[in-house]
Coordinates of C-alpha atoms and ligand atoms in Angstrom, one line a residue:
M1 CA 0.0 -32.0 4.5
E2 CA -1.9 -35.3 4.4
H3 CA -4.4 -34.2 1.8
Y4 CA -1.5 -33.7 -0.7
L5 CA -0.4 -37.3 -0.2
R6 CA -3.8 -39.1 -0.2
P7 CA -4.3 -41.8 -2.8
G8 CA -5.4 -40.9 -6.4
T9 CA -5.5 -42.3 -9.9
L10 CA -2.3 -40.6 -11.2
Q11 CA 1.1 -42.4 -10.7
L12 CA 3.9 -39.8 -10.8
G13 CA 7.6 -40.8 -10.9
A14 CA 10.3 -39.1 -8.8
P15 CA 9.5 -35.4 -8.3
P16 CA 10.8 -33.2 -11.2
P17 CA 13.4 -30.5 -10.6
L18 CA 12.1 -27.7 -8.3
S19 CA 12.6 -24.0 -9.1
L20 CA 11.7 -21.0 -7.0
Y21 CA 10.0 -17.9 -8.4
V22 CA 9.9 -14.7 -6.3
H23 CA 7.6 -11.9 -7.5
L24 CA 8.4 -8.3 -6.7
P25 CA 5.4 -6.4 -7.9
W26 CA 6.2 -2.7 -8.2
C27 CA 7.1 -0.6 -11.3
L28 CA 7.8 3.1 -11.8
K29 CA 4.9 3.2 -14.2
K30 CA 2.4 0.7 -15.6
C31 CA 3.2 0.0 -19.3
P32 CA 0.0 0.2 -21.5
Y33 CA 0.4 -3.3 -22.9
C34 CA 1.3 -5.1 -19.6
D35 CA -1.1 -7.5 -17.9
F36 CA 1.4 -8.8 -15.4
N37 CA 0.8 -8.3 -11.7
S38 CA 2.7 -5.0 -11.6
H39 CA 1.7 -2.0 -9.6
E40 CA 2.6 1.6 -10.2
L41 CA 4.7 3.2 -7.4
A42 CA 3.1 6.6 -7.8
A43 CA 0.4 5.8 -5.2
P44 CA 0.8 8.0 -2.2
R45 CA 1.2 5.1 0.2
L46 CA 4.1 3.8 -1.9
P47 CA 6.6 6.7 -2.1
V48 CA 9.6 6.6 -4.3
V49 CA 12.7 7.8 -2.5
A50 CA 15.5 9.0 -4.7
G51 CA 18.8 10.7 -4.5
P52 CA 18.3 13.7 -6.7
R53 CA 14.8 13.5 -8.1
P54 CA 14.5 11.3 -11.1
G55 CA 14.4 13.1 -14.4
P56 CA 11.4 13.9 -16.5
R57 CA 11.2 10.4 -17.9
G58 CA 11.1 9.0 -14.4
A59 CA 14.5 7.4 -14.0
E60 CA 18.2 8.1 -14.5
G61 CA 20.5 5.9 -16.6
A62 CA 23.0 3.3 -15.6
G63 CA 26.2 5.0 -14.5
S64 CA 24.5 8.3 -13.6
G65 CA 24.7 7.8 -9.8
T66 CA 21.1 8.5 -9.1
R67 CA 18.3 6.0 -8.9
P68 CA 14.7 5.7 -7.9
S69 CA 14.0 3.0 -5.3
L70 CA 11.4 1.7 -2.9
D71 CA 10.6 3.2 0.4
P72 CA 12.9 1.1 2.8
A73 CA 10.0 0.5 5.2
L74 CA 7.9 -1.0 2.4
E75 CA 10.8 -3.0 1.1
S76 CA 11.4 -4.4 4.5
R77 CA 7.8 -5.3 5.1
Y78 CA 7.6 -7.0 1.8
L79 CA 10.7 -9.0 2.6
D80 CA 9.2 -10.0 5.9
A81 CA 6.1 -11.2 4.0
L82 CA 8.2 -13.2 1.6
R83 CA 10.0 -14.9 4.4
A84 CA 6.7 -15.8 6.1
D85 CA 5.3 -17.0 2.7
L86 CA 8.4 -19.2 2.3
E87 CA 8.1 -20.7 5.8
Q88 CA 4.4 -21.5 5.2
S89 CA 5.4 -23.3 2.0
L90 CA 8.3 -25.4 3.3
P91 CA 6.3 -28.5 4.3
L92 CA 5.2 -28.8 0.7
V93 CA 8.8 -29.1 -0.6
W94 CA 10.5 -30.8 2.3
G95 CA 13.8 -32.5 1.5
R96 CA 14.0 -31.1 -2.1
R97 CA 16.8 -28.9 -3.5
V98 CA 16.2 -25.8 -5.5
H99 CA 17.6 -26.0 -9.0
S100 CA 17.0 -22.3 -10.1
V101 CA 15.7 -19.1 -8.7
F102 CA 14.0 -16.3 -10.7
I103 CA 13.3 -12.9 -9.1
G104 CA 10.8 -11.4 -11.5
G105 CA 8.2 -8.6 -11.6
G106 CA 7.3 -6.0 -11.8
T107 CA 10.7 -4.3 -11.6
P108 CA 12.9 -6.2 -9.1
S109 CA 15.8 -3.8 -9.7
L110 CA 13.8 -1.2 -7.7
F111 CA 14.8 -3.3 -4.6
S112 CA 18.1 -2.4 -3.0
P113 CA 21.0 -4.8 -3.3
E114 CA 20.8 -5.2 0.5
G115 CA 17.2 -6.2 0.1
I116 CA 18.0 -8.8 -2.5
D117 CA 20.9 -10.0 -0.3
R118 CA 18.5 -10.5 2.6
L119 CA 16.0 -12.3 0.3
L120 CA 18.6 -14.7 -1.0
A121 CA 20.0 -15.3 2.6
D122 CA 16.4 -16.0 3.8
V123 CA 16.0 -18.5 1.0
R124 CA 19.4 -20.2 1.5
A125 CA 18.8 -20.5 5.2
R126 CA 15.5 -22.5 4.6
L127 CA 15.9 -24.3 1.2
P128 CA 19.1 -26.0 0.0
L129 CA 20.2 -24.5 -3.4
E130 CA 21.9 -26.9 -5.8
P131 CA 25.6 -26.1 -6.4
G132 CA 25.8 -23.7 -9.3
C133 CA 22.1 -22.8 -9.0
E134 CA 21.1 -20.1 -11.6
V135 CA 19.8 -17.0 -9.9
T136 CA 18.2 -14.5 -12.3
L137 CA 17.0 -11.0 -11.5
E138 CA 14.9 -8.9 -13.8
A139 CA 16.2 -5.3 -14.2
N140 CA 14.7 -2.4 -16.1
P141 CA 17.0 0.2 -17.8
G142 CA 17.1 3.4 -15.7
T143 CA 16.5 1.7 -12.4
F144 CA 20.1 0.9 -11.5
E145 CA 23.6 2.2 -11.8
R146 CA 27.0 0.6 -12.2
E147 CA 27.7 -0.2 -8.5
R148 CA 24.2 -1.5 -8.1
F149 CA 24.7 -4.2 -10.7
R150 CA 27.9 -5.5 -9.1
A151 CA 26.1 -5.4 -5.7
F152 CA 23.3 -7.6 -7.0
R153 CA 26.0 -10.0 -8.2
A154 CA 27.7 -9.9 -4.8
A155 CA 24.3 -10.7 -3.2
G156 CA 24.2 -14.0 -5.2
V157 CA 22.5 -13.0 -8.5
T158 CA 24.2 -15.0 -11.3
R159 CA 22.2 -13.8 -14.3
L160 CA 20.5 -10.5 -15.2
S161 CA 17.5 -10.2 -17.5
I162 CA 17.2 -6.7 -18.9
G163 CA 13.8 -5.4 -20.1
V164 CA 15.1 -3.4 -23.1
Q165 CA 12.1 -3.9 -25.4
S166 CA 13.6 -1.6 -28.1
F167 CA 16.7 0.5 -28.6
D168 CA 14.7 3.2 -30.4
D169 CA 13.3 6.2 -28.6
T170 CA 10.4 6.5 -31.0
F171 CA 9.1 3.0 -30.3
L172 CA 10.0 3.1 -26.6
A173 CA 7.7 6.2 -26.4
R174 CA 5.0 4.5 -28.4
I175 CA 4.8 1.6 -26.0
G176 CA 4.9 3.8 -23.0
R177 CA 8.3 2.8 -21.5
V178 CA 9.8 5.1 -18.9
H179 CA 13.4 4.5 -20.2
D180 CA 15.0 5.8 -23.3
A181 CA 17.5 4.3 -25.8
R182 CA 20.5 5.7 -24.1
Q183 CA 19.5 4.0 -20.8
A184 CA 18.8 0.7 -22.7
R185 CA 22.3 0.7 -24.2
A186 CA 23.9 1.6 -20.8
A187 CA 22.0 -1.2 -19.1
A188 CA 23.1 -3.8 -21.8
E189 CA 26.7 -2.6 -21.5
E190 CA 26.7 -2.9 -17.8
A191 CA 25.1 -6.3 -17.8
A192 CA 27.8 -7.5 -20.3
S193 CA 30.6 -6.2 -18.2
A194 CA 29.3 -7.3 -14.8
F195 CA 27.8 -10.7 -15.5
D196 CA 29.0 -13.9 -17.3
T197 CA 25.5 -14.5 -18.6
F198 CA 22.6 -12.2 -19.2
N199 CA 19.4 -11.9 -21.2
L200 CA 18.0 -9.0 -23.2
D201 CA 14.1 -8.9 -23.5
L202 CA 13.0 -7.3 -26.8
M203 CA 9.5 -7.0 -28.3
Y204 CA 8.7 -6.8 -32.1
A205 CA 5.7 -5.9 -34.2
L206 CA 5.6 -2.6 -32.3
P207 CA 3.2 0.2 -33.4
G208 CA 4.4 1.6 -36.7
Q209 CA 7.5 -0.7 -36.8
D210 CA 8.7 -2.0 -40.2
L211 CA 11.4 -4.4 -41.2
A212 CA 14.1 -1.7 -41.4
A213 CA 13.3 -0.5 -37.9
L214 CA 13.4 -4.1 -36.6
D215 CA 16.8 -4.5 -38.3
R216 CA 18.1 -1.5 -36.4
D217 CA 16.9 -3.0 -33.1
L218 CA 18.5 -6.3 -33.9
D219 CA 21.8 -4.5 -34.9
A220 CA 21.8 -2.8 -31.5
A221 CA 20.9 -5.9 -29.5
L222 CA 23.4 -8.2 -31.3
S223 CA 26.2 -5.6 -30.9
F224 CA 26.3 -6.5 -27.2
A225 CA 26.8 -10.2 -28.1
P226 CA 24.1 -11.3 -25.6
P227 CA 24.4 -14.9 -24.5
H228 CA 20.6 -15.0 -24.4
L229 CA 17.8 -13.1 -26.2
S230 CA 14.0 -13.3 -25.5
I231 CA 12.0 -11.7 -28.4
Y232 CA 8.3 -11.5 -27.9
H233 CA 5.6 -10.5 -30.4
L234 CA 3.8 -7.5 -28.8
T235 CA 0.3 -8.8 -27.9
L236 CA -2.8 -6.8 -27.0
E237 CA -3.8 -8.3 -23.6
P238 CA -7.4 -7.9 -22.3
N239 CA -7.8 -5.2 -19.5
T240 CA -4.8 -3.2 -20.6
V241 CA -4.7 0.4 -21.9
F242 CA -3.7 -0.9 -25.3
A243 CA -6.7 -3.3 -25.4
N244 CA -9.1 -0.4 -24.8
R245 CA -7.2 2.0 -27.2
P246 CA -5.4 -0.2 -29.6
P247 CA -2.4 1.3 -31.5
V248 CA -2.0 0.5 -35.2
L249 CA 0.2 -2.6 -35.3
P250 CA 2.0 -4.2 -38.3
D251 CA -0.2 -6.7 -40.2
D252 CA 0.2 -10.4 -39.8
D253 CA 2.3 -10.8 -43.0
T254 CA 4.8 -8.1 -41.8
A255 CA 4.9 -9.7 -38.3
S256 CA 5.6 -13.1 -39.8
A257 CA 8.4 -11.6 -42.0
M258 CA 9.8 -10.0 -38.9
L259 CA 9.9 -13.3 -37.1
D260 CA 11.7 -14.9 -40.1
R261 CA 14.2 -12.1 -40.0
I262 CA 14.8 -12.6 -36.2
V263 CA 15.3 -16.3 -36.7
E264 CA 17.7 -15.8 -39.6
R265 CA 19.8 -13.0 -37.9
T266 CA 20.1 -14.7 -34.5
A267 CA 21.1 -18.0 -36.1
A268 CA 23.8 -16.1 -38.1
T269 CA 25.4 -14.9 -34.9
G270 CA 25.4 -18.3 -33.1
L271 CA 22.2 -17.9 -31.1
Q272 CA 20.1 -21.0 -31.2
R273 CA 16.3 -20.8 -31.1
Y274 CA 15.6 -23.4 -28.4
E275 CA 12.0 -22.2 -27.6
V276 CA 9.4 -20.1 -29.5
S277 CA 10.7 -16.8 -28.1
A278 CA 14.1 -17.7 -26.6
F279 CA 17.5 -17.7 -28.3
A280 CA 20.7 -18.7 -26.6
R281 CA 24.4 -19.5 -27.2
P282 CA 25.5 -23.0 -26.2
G283 CA 25.6 -23.2 -22.4
H284 CA 23.4 -20.1 -21.9
R285 CA 19.9 -21.5 -22.0
C286 CA 17.7 -20.2 -19.1
A287 CA 17.6 -23.2 -16.7
H288 CA 14.6 -21.6 -14.9
N289 CA 12.4 -21.2 -17.9
L290 CA 13.5 -24.6 -19.3
N291 CA 12.1 -26.1 -16.1
Y292 CA 8.7 -24.5 -16.7
W293 CA 8.7 -25.8 -20.3
Q294 CA 9.7 -29.3 -19.2
F295 CA 6.8 -29.3 -16.8
G296 CA 9.0 -29.2 -13.7
D297 CA 7.9 -27.9 -10.3
Y298 CA 8.1 -24.4 -9.0
L299 CA 7.3 -22.7 -5.8
G300 CA 6.0 -19.2 -6.2
L301 CA 6.5 -16.6 -3.5
G302 CA 5.2 -13.0 -3.5
A303 CA 2.1 -11.1 -4.6
G304 CA 0.1 -13.1 -7.2
A305 CA 2.9 -15.7 -7.6
H306 CA 1.9 -19.0 -9.1
G307 CA 3.3 -22.4 -8.1
K308 CA 3.0 -25.9 -9.4
L309 CA 4.0 -28.8 -7.2
S310 CA 3.9 -32.6 -7.8
F311 CA 3.0 -35.3 -5.3
P312 CA 2.9 -39.0 -5.8
H313 CA -0.8 -39.0 -7.0
R314 CA -1.5 -35.4 -8.0
V315 CA -0.3 -32.1 -9.5
V316 CA -1.3 -29.0 -7.5
R317 CA -1.4 -25.3 -8.6
Q318 CA -1.3 -22.5 -6.0
V319 CA -1.7 -18.7 -6.3
K320 CA -0.7 -16.2 -3.6
W321 CA -2.8 -13.1 -2.8
R322 CA -2.5 -10.8 -5.8
E323 CA -2.7 -7.2 -4.5
P324 CA 0.5 -6.3 -2.7
A325 CA -1.0 -4.7 0.5
R326 CA -3.4 -7.7 0.9
Y327 CA -0.6 -10.1 0.2
M328 CA 1.6 -8.6 2.9
A329 CA -1.1 -8.6 5.5
E330 CA -2.2 -12.2 4.7
A331 CA 1.3 -13.6 4.4
L332 CA 2.3 -12.0 7.7
A333 CA -0.8 -13.6 9.3
G334 CA 0.1 -17.0 8.0
R335 CA -2.2 -17.1 5.0
A336 CA -0.1 -16.2 1.9
M337 CA -2.0 -18.6 -0.4
S338 CA -5.3 -17.3 -1.9
N339 CA -6.1 -20.3 -4.2
E340 CA -5.2 -23.9 -4.7
D341 CA -6.4 -26.4 -7.3
E342 CA -5.6 -29.9 -8.2
V343 CA -5.0 -30.2 -12.0
A344 CA -7.7 -32.4 -13.4
R345 CA -6.6 -35.7 -14.9
E346 CA -8.2 -34.8 -18.2
A347 CA -6.4 -31.4 -18.3
L348 CA -2.9 -32.7 -17.8
P349 CA -2.0 -33.7 -21.4
F350 CA -2.9 -30.2 -22.7
E351 CA -1.1 -28.5 -19.8
F352 CA 2.0 -30.6 -20.4
M353 CA 1.9 -29.9 -24.2
L354 CA 1.3 -26.2 -23.7
N355 CA 4.8 -26.1 -22.2
A356 CA 6.7 -28.9 -23.8
L357 CA 5.9 -28.2 -27.4
R358 CA 7.3 -24.7 -27.1
L359 CA 10.7 -26.3 -27.0
R360 CA 12.5 -27.0 -30.3
E361 CA 13.7 -30.3 -29.0
G362 CA 10.3 -31.3 -27.7
F363 CA 10.1 -33.8 -24.8
A364 CA 11.1 -37.3 -23.7
L365 CA 8.1 -39.7 -23.5
Q366 CA 9.4 -40.8 -20.1
D367 CA 9.1 -37.3 -18.8
F368 CA 5.5 -37.2 -19.9
R369 CA 4.8 -40.3 -17.9
D370 CA 6.8 -39.2 -14.8
R371 CA 5.5 -35.6 -14.7
T372 CA 1.8 -36.1 -15.5
G373 CA 1.4 -39.6 -13.9
L374 CA -0.6 -40.7 -16.9
P375 CA 0.1 -43.7 -19.3
L376 CA 1.2 -42.9 -22.8
S377 CA -2.1 -44.2 -24.0
A378 CA -3.6 -40.9 -22.8
I379 CA -1.9 -39.1 -25.7
E380 CA -1.3 -41.8 -28.3
P381 CA -4.3 -41.0 -30.6
A382 CA -3.4 -37.2 -30.6
L383 CA 0.3 -37.9 -31.2
A384 CA -0.5 -40.2 -34.1
Q385 CA -2.9 -37.6 -35.6
A386 CA -0.3 -34.8 -35.2
E387 CA 2.3 -37.0 -36.9
R388 CA 0.0 -37.7 -39.8
R389 CA -0.6 -34.0 -40.3
G390 CA 3.2 -33.4 -40.3
L391 CA 3.1 -31.3 -37.1
L392 CA 5.2 -33.7 -34.9
E393 CA 7.9 -36.2 -35.3
A394 CA 8.6 -39.0 -32.8
D395 CA 11.0 -41.8 -32.2
L396 CA 10.9 -44.4 -29.4
T397 CA 12.0 -41.9 -26.7
Q398 CA 11.5 -38.3 -27.9
V399 CA 8.7 -36.3 -29.5
R400 CA 9.5 -32.9 -31.2
P401 CA 7.5 -30.4 -33.2
T402 CA 8.4 -30.3 -36.9
A403 CA 9.1 -26.9 -38.5
R404 CA 5.5 -26.8 -39.6
G405 CA 4.3 -27.8 -36.1
F406 CA 6.4 -24.9 -34.6
D407 CA 4.7 -22.5 -37.1
F408 CA 1.2 -23.7 -36.2
L409 CA 1.9 -24.3 -32.5
S410 CA -1.5 -23.3 -31.1
D411 CA -3.2 -25.7 -33.5
L412 CA -0.8 -28.5 -32.5
Q413 CA -1.3 -27.8 -28.8
A414 CA -5.1 -27.7 -29.2
M415 CA -5.0 -31.3 -30.4
F416 CA -4.3 -32.3 -26.8
L417 CA -7.4 -30.5 -25.3
P418 CA -9.8 -32.9 -23.5
L419 CA -12.5 -32.4 -26.1
A420 CA -10.2 -32.8 -29.0
R421 CA -8.9 -36.2 -27.9
Ligands
SAM501 C1 6.6 -8.9 -17.1 S1 7.9 -8.2 -17.9 C2 9.0 -8.0 -16.5 C3 10.3 -7.3 -16.9 C4 10.4 -5.9 -16.7 N1 9.5 -5.3 -15.8 C5 10.2 -5.1 -18.0 O1 9.1 -4.9 -18.4 O2 11.2 -4.8 -18.7 C6 8.7 -9.5 -18.8 C7 8.7 -9.4 -20.3 O3 7.5 -9.7 -20.8 C8 7.4 -9.1 -22.1 N2 6.0 -8.6 -22.2 C9 5.2 -8.0 -21.3 N3 4.0 -7.7 -21.8 C10 4.0 -8.1 -23.1 C11 3.0 -8.1 -24.1 N4 1.8 -7.6 -24.0 N5 3.4 -8.6 -25.3 C12 4.6 -9.2 -25.5 N6 5.5 -9.2 -24.6 C13 5.3 -8.7 -23.4 C14 8.4 -7.9 -22.1 O4 9.4 -8.2 -23.1 C15 9.0 -8.0 -20.8 O5 10.3 -7.7 -20.8
SF4_502 S1 7.9 -2.4 -16.4 FE1 7.5 -4.6 -17.0 S2 6.3 -5.4 -15.4 FE2 6.3 -3.2 -15.1 S3 4.4 -2.5 -16.1 FE3 6.1 -2.4 -17.7 S4 6.1 -4.4 -18.7 FE4 4.8 -4.6 -16.9

C-alpha cells in the first residue's frame, strides 16, 4: 500500500466519487462487431444448461419460460473469484463509499438471479454502498424471462440496460445478433414494467440502413418511453470479424444525417442529449457513466476489468487478467491484477478531456484541479486556443464544448495531447 501513498508532483484534492464495475464475460455468441472482453459460451468446457433447449436462434424470448444460463459450477467459481478479487482490492479503497455499481459484460443476464444476489451481498458485506446507490445490470434480449427480471430487482438491481441494438429482424441478422425483434420488444416491455428506470442500447449506421429504417427503429424505441437511451454509431473495431470482412455501411453524410435525426427526435420526446451517445429524461442520467466522464474513480472486478484510482499524489490504472479461466485461477490464488500503471503527469490533461468533453455541460475547472492534481496553467494555452477556434466556451468556473466543439470532438480533445500543447 505504501507505494501508492509515496510523495509525487501531483497534488490531488479529496478523492472523487468511487464507482464499482463488475465484468461478467460470457455471451451466447460473439457478435461480429464486438471487441469487448466477451467469450462465447459454446466452448465445451463452458456448457450452457437450459430448460428446454434454446431455439434455433439460440435463446427464447422474455415471458417464454425457458432460458439459457451458465453452468452453475462455473457461475459459482466465477463468483468466488470476484469475491477474492474484491478482497484483494479493499486496501486501495479503504474507508470510501461506493456511489454506483455497474454489472456489465459480456451478457450478465446469463447469470442466475441467485448469483447476482450473492455477488451484491458479497459487495455490500465488504464495501459500504451510498444510500440510493444506482445498481445497473446489462441484459440481452432472449436471455431472461419475466420472473427473472423481477428476481434481479429483488437481488438489488435498480436499473436495467437492455442491449436491443435494433428492433428490425433484417438488421439484427446483418449484425449477427442472436435475438430477434420480437424478443427485443418483449425485453423492453418487461424492463418498463419491472423497473423505475432503464436504458435501451441502440446502434445506428447499420449495414444497408437508411433514414427510413432508422426512423422505424426510433419509432419502436420511443414507443416504450425509455427514461434513458444510448445510441452508438456502429464502428468497425480492429480484430473483429467485421474488420476482416467489412459489411457495406452507410456513407458519412448519411450517418451524419442519421445523428441529426436522432438528436431531433429524442429532444422532441423530452430526452436530453447529455453526452455524445447518451440521452435521458430529467432525473434518469446514468450516475455510473457520469462518474467515468467526470473523471471519477472506479474499481474494476472481473476478467479484463479496468480500474482507475486516485491517491494524494498519483492516479493509477489497473487491469485484471483478461481470459476468464486465467482470471479465475489467478484471482483465487490472490493475484487478480495483471497490470498496473501510474498515469503520466503529461498524459493527464488529455485523459481528463477525453472523458469530460463528451459531456454537453462540460466540466468544472475545480474538478480538473482536484482530479488531475495539476494546476490550471497545464491546460490554459489549449483552452484559449480552443476558445479562439469556437470549439469551447468558458466562464470563471465551468468549461463546455460549443455545438461546433461537440461536432468536432476528436479534434477538440486532440488539442490537449502532450505534443499538441
Ligand atoms: C459491450 S456491449 C454489452 C451489452 C450486451 N452484451 C449487448 O451486446 O447487448 C455494450 C454496448 O456497446 C455497444 N457496442 C458494442 N460494440 C460496438 C461497436 N463496434 N460499435 C458501436 N457500438 C458498439 C452496443 O450498443 C452494446 O449494447
Ligand atoms: S452480446 Fe454484447 S458483449 Fe456479447 S459479443 Fe455481442 S456485443 Fe459483445
